[in-house]
PDB file of C-alpha atoms and ligand atoms in Angstrom:
ATOM      1  CA  MET A 913       1.998 -23.597 -35.782  1.00 89.00           C
ATOM      2  CA  GLY A 914       2.514 -23.433 -31.917  1.00 92.00           C
ATOM      3  CA  LYS A 915       0.751 -25.204 -29.089  1.00 97.00           C
ATOM      4  CA  ARG A 916      -1.792 -22.323 -29.297  1.00 98.00           C
ATOM      5  CA  LEU A 917      -0.741 -19.714 -31.872  1.00 98.00           C
ATOM      6  CA  THR A 918      -0.794 -20.196 -35.411  1.00 98.00           C
ATOM      7  CA  GLY A 919       2.450 -19.566 -37.553  1.00 98.00           C
ATOM      8  CA  GLU A 920       0.902 -16.397 -38.612  1.00 98.00           C
ATOM      9  CA  GLN A 921      -0.069 -15.245 -35.187  1.00 98.00           C
ATOM     10  CA  ILE A 922       3.583 -16.021 -33.938  1.00 98.00           C
ATOM     11  CA  ALA A 923       5.023 -14.150 -36.990  1.00 98.00           C
ATOM     12  CA  THR A 924       2.532 -11.081 -36.144  1.00 98.00           C
ATOM     13  CA  PHE A 925       3.911 -10.916 -32.480  1.00 98.00           C
ATOM     14  CA  ARG A 926       7.547 -11.063 -33.913  1.00 98.00           C
ATOM     15  CA  ARG A 927       6.965  -8.259 -36.388  1.00 98.00           C
ATOM     16  CA  ASP A 928       4.695  -6.126 -34.658  1.00 98.00           C
ATOM     17  CA  GLY A 929       5.055  -6.886 -31.114  1.00 98.00           C
ATOM     18  CA  VAL A 930       1.358  -7.523 -30.392  1.00 98.00           C
ATOM     19  CA  VAL A 931      -0.916 -10.261 -31.008  1.00 98.00           C
ATOM     20  CA  PHE A 932      -4.721 -10.191 -30.279  1.00 98.00           C
ATOM     21  CA  PRO A 933      -7.501 -11.083 -29.762  1.00 98.00           C
ATOM     22  CA  LEU A 934      -7.097 -14.493 -28.128  1.00 98.00           C
ATOM     23  CA  ARG A 935      -9.991 -16.131 -26.651  1.00 98.00           C
ATOM     24  CA  ILE A 936      -9.030 -17.296 -23.070  1.00 98.00           C
ATOM     25  CA  LEU A 937     -12.219 -17.473 -20.995  1.00 98.00           C
ATOM     26  CA  SER A 938     -15.896 -17.755 -22.101  1.00 98.00           C
ATOM     27  CA  ALA A 939     -17.879 -14.671 -21.459  1.00 98.00           C
ATOM     28  CA  ALA A 940     -19.500 -16.414 -18.309  1.00 98.00           C
ATOM     29  CA  GLU A 941     -16.251 -17.247 -17.000  1.00 98.00           C
ATOM     30  CA  ALA A 942     -14.766 -13.698 -17.449  1.00 98.00           C
ATOM     31  CA  GLU A 943     -17.943 -12.413 -15.727  1.00 98.00           C
ATOM     32  CA  GLY A 944     -17.276 -14.863 -12.893  1.00 98.00           C
ATOM     33  CA  HIS A 945     -13.884 -13.766 -12.231  1.00 98.00           C
ATOM     34  CA  ARG A 946     -14.982  -9.968 -12.456  1.00 98.00           C
ATOM     35  CA  ALA A 947     -17.592 -10.707  -9.803  1.00 98.00           C
ATOM     36  CA  ALA A 948     -14.812 -12.528  -7.658  1.00 98.00           C
ATOM     37  CA  LEU A 949     -12.731  -9.245  -8.208  1.00 98.00           C
ATOM     38  CA  GLU A 950     -15.566  -6.970  -7.232  1.00 98.00           C
ATOM     39  CA  ALA A 951     -16.389  -9.098  -4.093  1.00 98.00           C
ATOM     40  CA  VAL A 952     -12.830  -8.299  -2.921  1.00 97.00           C
ATOM     41  CA  GLU A 953     -12.986  -4.708  -3.701  1.00 97.00           C
ATOM     42  CA  ALA A 954     -16.434  -4.587  -1.834  1.00 97.00           C
ATOM     43  CA  SER A 955     -14.840  -6.145   1.095  1.00 96.00           C
ATOM     44  CA  ARG A 956     -11.881  -3.471   0.949  1.00 94.00           C
ATOM     45  CA  ALA A 957     -13.805  -0.215   0.643  1.00 92.00           C
ATOM     46  CA  GLY A 958     -14.693  -0.462  -2.873  1.00 92.00           C
ATOM     47  CA  ARG A 959     -11.184  -0.681  -4.272  1.00 91.00           C
ATOM     48  CA  LEU A 960      -8.197  -2.837  -4.245  1.00 92.00           C
ATOM     49  CA  PRO A 961      -5.301  -1.329  -2.110  1.00 93.00           C
ATOM     50  CA  PRO A 962      -2.411  -0.740  -4.380  1.00 91.00           C
ATOM     51  CA  ALA A 963      -0.418  -3.230  -1.848  1.00 92.00           C
ATOM     52  CA  MET A 964      -2.943  -6.026  -2.792  1.00 95.00           C
ATOM     53  CA  ASN A 965      -2.772  -5.169  -6.427  1.00 96.00           C
ATOM     54  CA  ALA A 966       0.866  -6.182  -6.676  1.00 96.00           C
ATOM     55  CA  LYS A 967       0.969  -9.840  -7.589  1.00 98.00           C
ATOM     56  CA  PRO A 968      -2.433 -10.487  -6.232  1.00 98.00           C
ATOM     57  CA  HIS A 969      -2.056 -14.196  -7.401  1.00 98.00           C
ATOM     58  CA  LEU A 970      -0.056 -14.747  -4.129  1.00 98.00           C
ATOM     59  CA  LEU A 971      -3.082 -13.730  -2.203  1.00 98.00           C
ATOM     60  CA  LEU A 972      -5.968 -15.294  -4.110  1.00 98.00           C
ATOM     61  CA  PRO A 973      -6.114 -18.987  -5.206  1.00 98.00           C
ATOM     62  CA  TRP A 974      -8.301 -17.984  -8.310  1.00 98.00           C
ATOM     63  CA  LEU A 975      -5.463 -15.743  -9.756  1.00 98.00           C
ATOM     64  CA  TRP A 976      -2.936 -18.283  -8.940  1.00 98.00           C
ATOM     65  CA  GLN A 977      -5.055 -20.641 -11.164  1.00 98.00           C
ATOM     66  CA  LEU A 978      -5.300 -17.877 -13.646  1.00 98.00           C
ATOM     67  CA  VAL A 979      -1.631 -17.298 -14.244  1.00 98.00           C
ATOM     68  CA  HIS A 980      -1.356 -21.042 -14.824  1.00 98.00           C
ATOM     69  CA  HIS A 981      -4.185 -21.157 -17.321  1.00 98.00           C
ATOM     70  CA  ALA A 982      -3.156 -23.815 -19.902  1.00 98.00           C
ATOM     71  CA  ALA A 983      -4.570 -21.730 -22.874  1.00 98.00           C
ATOM     72  CA  ILE A 984      -2.517 -18.565 -21.666  1.00 98.00           C
ATOM     73  CA  LEU A 985       0.640 -20.657 -21.089  1.00 98.00           C
ATOM     74  CA  ASP A 986       0.526 -22.463 -24.411  1.00 98.00           C
ATOM     75  CA  ALA A 987       0.269 -19.202 -26.260  1.00 98.00           C
ATOM     76  CA  VAL A 988       3.248 -17.702 -24.133  1.00 98.00           C
ATOM     77  CA  GLU A 989       5.136 -20.808 -24.711  1.00 98.00           C
ATOM     78  CA  ASP A 990       4.799 -20.447 -28.353  1.00 98.00           C
ATOM     79  CA  LEU A 991       6.597 -17.005 -27.955  1.00 98.00           C
ATOM     80  CA  LEU A 992       9.002 -17.673 -25.064  1.00 98.00           C
ATOM     81  CA  GLY A 993       9.630 -21.352 -25.047  1.00 98.00           C
ATOM     82  CA  PRO A 994       8.949 -24.078 -22.456  1.00 98.00           C
ATOM     83  CA  ASP A 995      10.398 -22.860 -19.220  1.00 98.00           C
ATOM     84  CA  LEU A 996       8.195 -19.996 -18.030  1.00 98.00           C
ATOM     85  CA  LEU A 997       8.149 -17.687 -14.856  1.00 98.00           C
ATOM     86  CA  CYS A 998       5.414 -15.027 -13.939  1.00 98.00           C
ATOM     87  CA  PHE A 999       7.379 -12.165 -12.356  1.00 95.00           C
ATOM     88  CA  GLY A1000       4.261  -9.804 -11.981  1.00 96.00           C
ATOM     89  CA  THR A1001       0.495  -9.329 -11.990  1.00 98.00           C
ATOM     90  CA  SER A1002      -1.933  -6.597 -11.498  1.00 97.00           C
ATOM     91  CA  PHE A1003      -5.071  -5.251 -12.187  1.00 98.00           C
ATOM     92  CA  ILE A1004      -5.356  -2.394 -14.580  1.00 97.00           C
ATOM     93  CA  ILE A1005      -8.842  -0.795 -13.950  1.00 97.00           C
ATOM     94  CA  LYS A1006     -10.267   2.372 -15.340  1.00 97.00           C
ATOM     95  CA  ASN A1007     -13.604   3.558 -13.732  1.00 96.00           C
ATOM     96  CA  GLY A1008     -15.197   5.722 -16.070  1.00 92.00           C
ATOM     97  CA  PRO A1009     -15.671   8.403 -16.662  1.00 97.00           C
ATOM     98  CA  SER A1010     -12.229   9.652 -15.801  1.00 95.00           C
ATOM     99  CA  ASP A1011      -9.171  11.641 -16.896  1.00 96.00           C
ATOM    100  CA  ARG A1012      -6.676   8.963 -16.096  1.00 96.00           C
ATOM    101  CA  TYR A1013      -4.742   7.563 -18.767  1.00 97.00           C
ATOM    102  CA  VAL A1014      -1.554   5.677 -19.561  1.00 97.00           C
ATOM    103  CA  THR A1015       1.258   7.572 -21.429  1.00 97.00           C
ATOM    104  CA  TRP A1016       2.998   6.065 -24.354  1.00 98.00           C
ATOM    105  CA  HIS A1017       5.844   3.938 -22.877  1.00 97.00           C
ATOM    106  CA  GLN A1018       7.806   0.656 -23.189  1.00 97.00           C
ATOM    107  CA  ASP A1019       7.400  -1.839 -20.166  1.00 95.00           C
ATOM    108  CA  GLN A1020      10.914  -2.729 -20.304  1.00 91.00           C
ATOM    109  CA  THR A1021      12.346   0.570 -19.104  1.00 86.00           C
ATOM    110  CA  HIS A1022      12.081  -0.194 -15.226  1.00 86.00           C
ATOM    111  CA  TRP A1023      12.017  -4.091 -15.384  1.00 90.00           C
ATOM    112  CA  GLY A1024      15.663  -4.419 -14.795  1.00 90.00           C
ATOM    113  CA  LEU A1025      15.831  -7.767 -16.785  1.00 93.00           C
ATOM    114  CA  THR A1026      19.030  -8.922 -18.320  1.00 94.00           C
ATOM    115  CA  GLU A1027      17.421  -9.054 -21.531  1.00 94.00           C
ATOM    116  CA  PRO A1028      14.094  -7.613 -23.229  1.00 93.00           C
ATOM    117  CA  ARG A1029      12.438 -11.120 -23.284  1.00 96.00           C
ATOM    118  CA  ALA A1030       9.074 -11.134 -21.901  1.00 98.00           C
ATOM    119  CA  VAL A1031       5.256 -11.086 -22.914  1.00 98.00           C
ATOM    120  CA  THR A1032       2.451  -9.306 -21.186  1.00 98.00           C
ATOM    121  CA  ALA A1033      -0.665 -11.358 -21.401  1.00 98.00           C
ATOM    122  CA  TRP A1034      -3.522  -8.654 -20.853  1.00 98.00           C
ATOM    123  CA  LEU A1035      -6.655 -10.545 -20.059  1.00 98.00           C
ATOM    124  CA  ALA A1036     -10.067  -8.529 -20.455  1.00 98.00           C
ATOM    125  CA  LEU A1037     -12.546  -8.969 -17.755  1.00 98.00           C
ATOM    126  CA  SER A1038     -14.758  -6.159 -19.219  1.00 98.00           C
ATOM    127  CA  ALA A1039     -14.886  -5.096 -22.930  1.00 98.00           C
ATOM    128  CA  SER A1040     -11.933  -2.892 -23.585  1.00 98.00           C
ATOM    129  CA  ASP A1041     -12.106  -0.680 -26.637  1.00 98.00           C
ATOM    130  CA  THR A1042     -12.047   2.821 -27.967  1.00 98.00           C
ATOM    131  CA  SER A1043     -15.146   3.854 -25.868  1.00 98.00           C
ATOM    132  CA  ASN A1044     -13.448   3.085 -22.521  1.00 98.00           C
ATOM    133  CA  GLY A1045      -9.893   3.747 -22.737  1.00 98.00           C
ATOM    134  CA  GLY A1046      -8.774   0.534 -24.291  1.00 98.00           C
ATOM    135  CA  MET A1047      -4.777   0.022 -25.019  1.00 98.00           C
ATOM    136  CA  ARG A1048      -3.291   1.479 -28.131  1.00 98.00           C
ATOM    137  CA  MET A1049      -0.219   0.127 -29.445  1.00 98.00           C
ATOM    138  CA  LEU A1050       2.494   1.184 -32.232  1.00 98.00           C
ATOM    139  CA  PRO A1051       3.141  -1.971 -34.296  1.00 98.00           C
ATOM    140  CA  GLY A1052       6.794  -2.416 -35.123  1.00 97.00           C
ATOM    141  CA  SER A1053       7.954  -0.282 -32.296  1.00 97.00           C
ATOM    142  CA  ASN A1054       9.357  -3.257 -30.609  1.00 96.00           C
ATOM    143  CA  ARG A1055      12.817  -2.805 -32.064  1.00 94.00           C
ATOM    144  CA  SER A1056      14.930  -0.690 -29.748  1.00 92.00           C
ATOM    145  CA  ILE A1057      14.943   0.604 -26.264  1.00 93.00           C
ATOM    146  CA  LEU A1058      13.859   4.268 -26.019  1.00 95.00           C
ATOM    147  CA  PRO A1059      14.619   6.879 -23.613  1.00 95.00           C
ATOM    148  CA  HIS A1060      11.562   7.826 -21.176  1.00 96.00           C
ATOM    149  CA  ARG A1061      11.084  10.731 -18.917  1.00 95.00           C
ATOM    150  CA  ASP A1062       8.787  11.369 -16.117  1.00 95.00           C
ATOM    151  CA  ASN A1063       5.952  13.601 -17.503  1.00 95.00           C
ATOM    152  CA  GLY A1064       4.881  14.760 -14.130  1.00 94.00           C
ATOM    153  CA  ASP A1065       1.125  14.299 -14.591  1.00 95.00           C
ATOM    154  CA  ARG A1066      -0.990  12.925 -11.809  1.00 94.00           C
ATOM    155  CA  GLN A1067      -3.508  11.698 -14.152  1.00 96.00           C
ATOM    156  CA  ASN A1068      -1.043   9.154 -15.781  1.00 96.00           C
ATOM    157  CA  MET A1069      -1.544   6.080 -14.151  1.00 96.00           C
ATOM    158  CA  LEU A1070       2.053   4.511 -14.496  1.00 94.00           C
ATOM    159  CA  GLY A1071       3.706   4.688 -11.250  1.00 86.00           C
ATOM    160  CA  ARG A1072       6.836   6.535 -12.324  1.00 88.00           C
ATOM    161  CA  ARG A1073       4.606   8.423 -14.798  1.00 94.00           C
ATOM    162  CA  GLU A1074       7.099   7.542 -17.571  1.00 94.00           C
ATOM    163  CA  GLU A1075       6.608   8.565 -21.052  1.00 96.00           C
ATOM    164  CA  VAL A1076       8.763   7.863 -24.129  1.00 96.00           C
ATOM    165  CA  LEU A1077      10.930  10.526 -25.423  1.00 95.00           C
ATOM    166  CA  ALA A1078      10.153  10.042 -28.969  1.00 89.00           C
ATOM    167  CA  GLU A1079       7.551  11.300 -31.576  1.00 90.00           C
ATOM    168  CA  VAL A1080       4.964   8.946 -31.412  1.00 93.00           C
ATOM    169  CA  ASP A1081       2.843   8.632 -34.823  1.00 95.00           C
ATOM    170  CA  GLU A1082      -0.526   8.301 -33.456  1.00 95.00           C
ATOM    171  CA  ALA A1083      -2.049   7.762 -36.696  1.00 97.00           C
ATOM    172  CA  ALA A1084      -0.162   4.454 -36.922  1.00 97.00           C
ATOM    173  CA  ALA A1085      -1.335   3.110 -33.599  1.00 98.00           C
ATOM    174  CA  ILE A1086      -3.755   0.390 -33.419  1.00 98.00           C
ATOM    175  CA  ASP A1087      -6.740  -0.200 -30.993  1.00 98.00           C
ATOM    176  CA  ILE A1088      -6.384  -3.260 -28.943  1.00 98.00           C
ATOM    177  CA  THR A1089     -10.194  -4.113 -28.921  1.00 98.00           C
ATOM    178  CA  LEU A1090     -10.849  -6.989 -26.695  1.00 98.00           C
ATOM    179  CA  ALA A1091     -14.133  -8.659 -25.569  1.00 98.00           C
ATOM    180  CA  PRO A1092     -14.443  -9.924 -22.049  1.00 98.00           C
ATOM    181  CA  GLY A1093     -12.423 -13.284 -21.734  1.00 98.00           C
ATOM    182  CA  GLU A1094     -10.098 -12.301 -24.629  1.00 98.00           C
ATOM    183  CA  MET A1095      -6.588 -11.270 -24.190  1.00 98.00           C
ATOM    184  CA  SER A1096      -3.730  -9.567 -26.083  1.00 98.00           C
ATOM    185  CA  LEU A1097      -0.149 -10.524 -25.740  1.00 98.00           C
ATOM    186  CA  HIS A1098       2.573  -7.715 -26.121  1.00 98.00           C
ATOM    187  CA  ASP A1099       6.311  -7.381 -26.185  1.00 98.00           C
ATOM    188  CA  PRO A1100       8.231  -5.465 -23.521  1.00 97.00           C
ATOM    189  CA  LEU A1101       9.418  -3.072 -26.097  1.00 97.00           C
ATOM    190  CA  ILE A1102       6.292  -2.231 -27.956  1.00 98.00           C
ATOM    191  CA  VAL A1103       5.399   1.462 -27.417  1.00 98.00           C
ATOM    192  CA  HIS A1104       1.715   1.609 -25.902  1.00 98.00           C
ATOM    193  CA  GLY A1105      -0.596   3.441 -23.812  1.00 98.00           C
ATOM    194  CA  SER A1106      -4.142   4.170 -23.241  1.00 98.00           C
ATOM    195  CA  PRO A1107      -6.273   7.182 -23.165  1.00 98.00           C
ATOM    196  CA  PRO A1108      -9.109   8.230 -20.603  1.00 98.00           C
ATOM    197  CA  ASN A1109     -12.134   6.059 -20.063  1.00 98.00           C
ATOM    198  CA  ARG A1110     -14.945   8.553 -21.144  1.00 97.00           C
ATOM    199  CA  SER A1111     -17.654   5.735 -20.642  1.00 98.00           C
ATOM    200  CA  ALA A1112     -19.765   5.283 -17.694  1.00 97.00           C
ATOM    201  CA  GLY A1113     -18.544   1.831 -17.030  1.00 97.00           C
ATOM    202  CA  ARG A1114     -15.317   0.141 -15.856  1.00 98.00           C
ATOM    203  CA  ARG A1115     -12.519  -1.064 -17.981  1.00 98.00           C
ATOM    204  CA  ILE A1116     -11.033  -4.027 -16.287  1.00 98.00           C
ATOM    205  CA  GLY A1117      -7.931  -5.785 -17.338  1.00 98.00           C
ATOM    206  CA  PHE A1118      -5.512  -8.339 -15.422  1.00 98.00           C
ATOM    207  CA  ALA A1119      -2.077  -7.938 -16.787  1.00 98.00           C
ATOM    208  CA  ILE A1120       0.170 -10.929 -16.183  1.00 98.00           C
ATOM    209  CA  ARG A1121       4.035 -10.672 -17.048  1.00 98.00           C
ATOM    210  CA  TYR A1122       5.917 -13.688 -18.234  1.00 98.00           C
ATOM    211  CA  ILE A1123       9.665 -14.170 -18.862  1.00 98.00           C
ATOM    212  CA  PRO A1124      11.522 -17.199 -20.211  1.00 98.00           C
ATOM    213  CA  ALA A1125      13.138 -18.894 -16.821  1.00 98.00           C
ATOM    214  CA  ASP A1126      16.542 -18.528 -18.223  1.00 97.00           C
ATOM    215  CA  ILE A1127      16.765 -14.531 -17.746  1.00 96.00           C
ATOM    216  CA  GLY A1128      17.204 -12.722 -14.522  1.00 94.00           C
ATOM    217  CA  GLN A1129      17.458  -9.592 -12.824  1.00 92.00           C
ATOM    218  CA  ARG A1130      20.486  -7.391 -13.892  1.00 89.00           C
ATOM    219  CA  ASP A1131      23.505  -7.017 -11.739  1.00 84.00           C
ATOM    220  CA  GLY A1132      22.995 -10.517 -10.401  1.00 81.00           C
ATOM    221  CA  MET A1133      20.171  -9.454  -8.324  1.00 85.00           C
ATOM    222  CA  ARG A1134      17.903 -12.173  -7.240  1.00 87.00           C
ATOM    223  CA  ASN A1135      14.120 -11.439  -7.139  1.00 94.00           C
ATOM    224  CA  TYR A1136      10.730 -13.630  -6.719  1.00 96.00           C
ATOM    225  CA  ALA A1137       8.749 -14.953  -9.606  1.00 98.00           C
ATOM    226  CA  THR A1138       6.292 -17.835  -9.969  1.00 98.00           C
ATOM    227  CA  LEU A1139       7.254 -20.951 -11.885  1.00 98.00           C
ATOM    228  CA  VAL A1140       4.308 -21.505 -14.136  1.00 98.00           C
ATOM    229  CA  ARG A1141       5.577 -24.092 -16.529  1.00 98.00           C
ATOM    230  CA  GLY A1142       8.704 -26.261 -17.288  1.00 98.00           C
ATOM    231  CA  ARG A1143      11.681 -25.912 -15.084  1.00 98.00           C
ATOM    232  CA  GLU A1144      13.417 -23.214 -13.344  1.00 97.00           C
ATOM    233  CA  HIS A1145      17.002 -22.160 -14.279  1.00 97.00           C
ATOM    234  CA  GLY A1146      18.050 -20.719 -10.828  1.00 95.00           C
ATOM    235  CA  THR A1147      17.572 -17.192 -11.732  1.00 95.00           C
ATOM    236  CA  PHE A1148      14.682 -16.288  -9.374  1.00 96.00           C
ATOM    237  CA  ALA A1149      13.437 -17.441  -5.738  1.00 96.00           C
ATOM    238  CA  LEU A1150      10.140 -19.351  -6.486  1.00 98.00           C
ATOM    239  CA  GLU A1151       7.106 -18.220  -5.014  1.00 98.00           C
ATOM    240  CA  GLN A1152       4.483 -20.416  -3.325  1.00 98.00           C
ATOM    241  CA  PRO A1153       0.577 -20.764  -4.051  1.00 98.00           C
ATOM    242  CA  PRO A1154      -1.968 -19.339  -1.470  1.00 98.00           C
ATOM    243  CA  GLN A1155      -3.336 -21.881   0.509  1.00 98.00           C
ATOM    244  CA  ALA A1156      -6.730 -19.775   0.676  1.00 98.00           C
ATOM    245  CA  ALA A1157      -7.694 -16.368   0.156  1.00 97.00           C
ATOM    246  CA  PHE A1158      -5.569 -13.953   2.284  1.00 97.00           C
ATOM    247  CA  HIS A1159      -4.234 -16.862   4.297  1.00 98.00           C
ATOM    248  CA  PRO A1160      -1.818 -15.677   6.844  1.00 98.00           C
ATOM    249  CA  ASP A1161       0.978 -17.642   5.146  1.00 98.00           C
ATOM    250  CA  ALA A1162       0.065 -16.248   1.946  1.00 98.00           C
ATOM    251  CA  VAL A1163      -0.055 -12.601   3.305  1.00 98.00           C
ATOM    252  CA  ARG A1164       3.302 -12.945   4.925  1.00 98.00           C
ATOM    253  CA  HIS A1165       4.877 -14.458   1.726  1.00 98.00           C
ATOM    254  CA  HIS A1166       3.290 -11.946  -0.502  1.00 98.00           C
ATOM    255  CA  ALA A1167       4.568  -9.134   1.711  1.00 97.00           C
ATOM    256  CA  GLN A1168       8.164 -10.638   1.375  1.00 96.00           C
ATOM    257  CA  SER A1169       7.928 -10.905  -2.244  1.00 96.00           C
ATOM    258  CA  ILE A1170       6.924  -7.359  -2.935  1.00 95.00           C
ATOM    259  CA  ARG A1171       9.250  -5.757  -0.295  1.00 92.00           C
ATOM    260  CA  HIS A1172      12.173  -7.937  -1.921  1.00 91.00           C
ATOM    261  CA  GLY A1173      11.160  -7.101  -5.498  1.00 90.00           C
ATOM    262  CA  MET A1174      10.971  -3.445  -4.809  1.00 86.00           C
ATOM    263  CA  ALA A1175      14.331  -3.391  -3.145  1.00 85.00           C
ATOM    264  CA  VAL A1176      15.604  -5.242  -6.247  1.00 84.00           C
ATOM    265  CA  ILE A1177      14.102  -2.808  -8.897  1.00 76.00           C
ATOM    266  CA  PHE A1178      13.673   0.385  -7.241  1.00 74.00           C
ATOM    267  CA  GLY A1179      15.977   0.290  -4.338  1.00 72.00           C
ATOM    268  CA  ARG A1180      13.338   1.103  -1.941  1.00 53.00           C
ATOM    269  CA  PRO A1181      10.545  -0.652  -0.318  1.00 47.00           C
ATOM    270  CA  GLY A1182       7.298  -1.196  -2.005  1.00 42.00           C
ATOM    271  CA  PRO A1183       3.428  -1.241  -1.541  1.00 40.00           C
ATOM    272  CA  GLY A1184       2.401  -2.438   1.896  1.00 36.00           C
ATOM    273  CA  THR A1185       5.947  -1.939   3.160  1.00 33.00           C
ATOM    274  CA  GLY A1186       5.459   1.668   4.370  1.00 31.00           C
ATOM    275  CA  ALA A1187       5.721   3.342   0.938  1.00 29.00           C
ATOM    276  CA  ALA A1188       2.880   5.714   0.218  1.00 26.00           C
ATOM    277  CA  PRO A1189       0.349   3.852  -1.968  1.00 25.00           C
ATOM    278  CA  GLY A1190       0.508   6.546  -4.559  1.00 28.00           C
ATOM    279  CA  ASN A1191       3.969   5.806  -5.202  1.00 27.00           C
ATOM    280  CA  ALA A1192       3.252   2.149  -6.132  1.00 32.00           C
ATOM    281  CA  PRO A1193       5.171   1.739  -9.232  1.00 34.00           C
ATOM    282  CA  GLY A1194       2.637   1.081 -11.800  1.00 44.00           C
ATOM    283  CA  ASN A1195       4.397  -0.752 -14.519  1.00 48.00           C
ATOM    284  CA  ALA A1196       6.914  -2.681 -12.600  1.00 51.00           C
ATOM    285  CA  PRO A1197       6.795  -6.219 -12.537  1.00 47.00           C
ATOM    286  CA  GLY A1198       4.603  -7.347  -9.647  1.00 42.00           C
ATOM    287  CA  ALA A1199       3.998  -3.894  -8.747  1.00 48.00           C
ATOM    288  CA  ALA A1200       0.543  -2.301  -8.379  1.00 43.00           C
ATOM    289  CA  PRO A1201      -0.255   0.295 -10.747  1.00 46.00           C
ATOM    290  CA  ASP A1202      -1.725   3.464  -9.144  1.00 45.00           C
ATOM    291  CA  GLU A1203      -4.834   2.656 -10.892  1.00 41.00           C
ATOM    292  CA  ALA A1204      -6.861  -0.078  -9.295  1.00 38.00           C
ATOM    293  CA  GLY A1205     -10.472   1.160  -8.648  1.00 36.00           C
ATOM    294  CA  ARG A1206     -10.200   4.750  -9.653  1.00 37.00           C
TER     295      ARG A1206
HETATM  296  O1  AKG B1648      -4.147  -1.019 -19.037  1.00 94.95           O
HETATM  297  C1  AKG B1648      -3.517  -0.161 -19.936  1.00 94.95           C
HETATM  298  O2  AKG B1648      -4.263   0.754 -20.111  1.00 94.95           O
HETATM  299  C2  AKG B1648      -2.145  -0.044 -20.067  1.00 94.95           C
HETATM  300  C3  AKG B1648      -1.589  -1.300 -19.632  1.00 94.95           C
HETATM  301  C4  AKG B1648      -0.122  -1.481 -19.780  1.00 94.95           C
HETATM  302  O3  AKG B1648       0.594  -0.588 -20.075  1.00 94.95           O
HETATM  303  C5  AKG B1648       0.579  -2.950 -19.877  1.00 94.95           C
HETATM  304  O4  AKG B1648       0.056  -3.594 -19.420  1.00 94.95           O
HETATM  305  O5  AKG B1648       1.919  -2.807 -20.011  1.00 94.95           O
END
């Protein structure tokens, strides 16, 4: 038994690479967060610009609080230990109906971490299911690092349009069905993706990437991350909370973190630093998927 997860849930995560559904917010709280997101979108021509959707928790205090939510961190601590960093957040939104989809992939591919130890908390702010392009995962595929290729399809929401170069037995995949306020936790090596949203509504998830504080970026590169629990191990430079929504200091700090992170991971500037928005690497830590609001 962990702080939040049962022994069985921890065993499920270790074996399958995913555990769900876990209730984090009440339906009313999830609705409140969705309304807060949609208010920001309304103030920005109806969609979150990609630059803003990379680590938005550095710009919006309510998201800073969300990445520190005790119920999320207790569950993540059960899997990764007591010292935790958040090294990426982004909304992953599919407005329906649309052809946009996420290819089968492993998250670890472009993260450049010294070890594939991480957990993504995917928190649903709308229902996410088979009707609206909910995630699908291949339990037990979290054993090895697989090669990927760029599938070249503009409908692929991943910034590098990466696709695993292995036969995916879709019949063995499971649907990650979540109600608003529930989350799934997945391993960086699990093969997963999601089909188009054929419904008329929006599918909204907030993805939070956590790592144990004792791992770093490969090649001794130093990146930025948010210490969310426990103590730091000197592997990342630490990010600061936003004093208020889009406070000028927060905007500067956010831009610095994103620019630096993109340079570390991709060897080039990131969103908000002159890169074309459509090039924002969708599955990079802290990077904006090319999907928000489309
Ligand atoms: O939201 C989706 O459909 C895909 C999300 C994903 O690939 C991830 O969070 O790692």
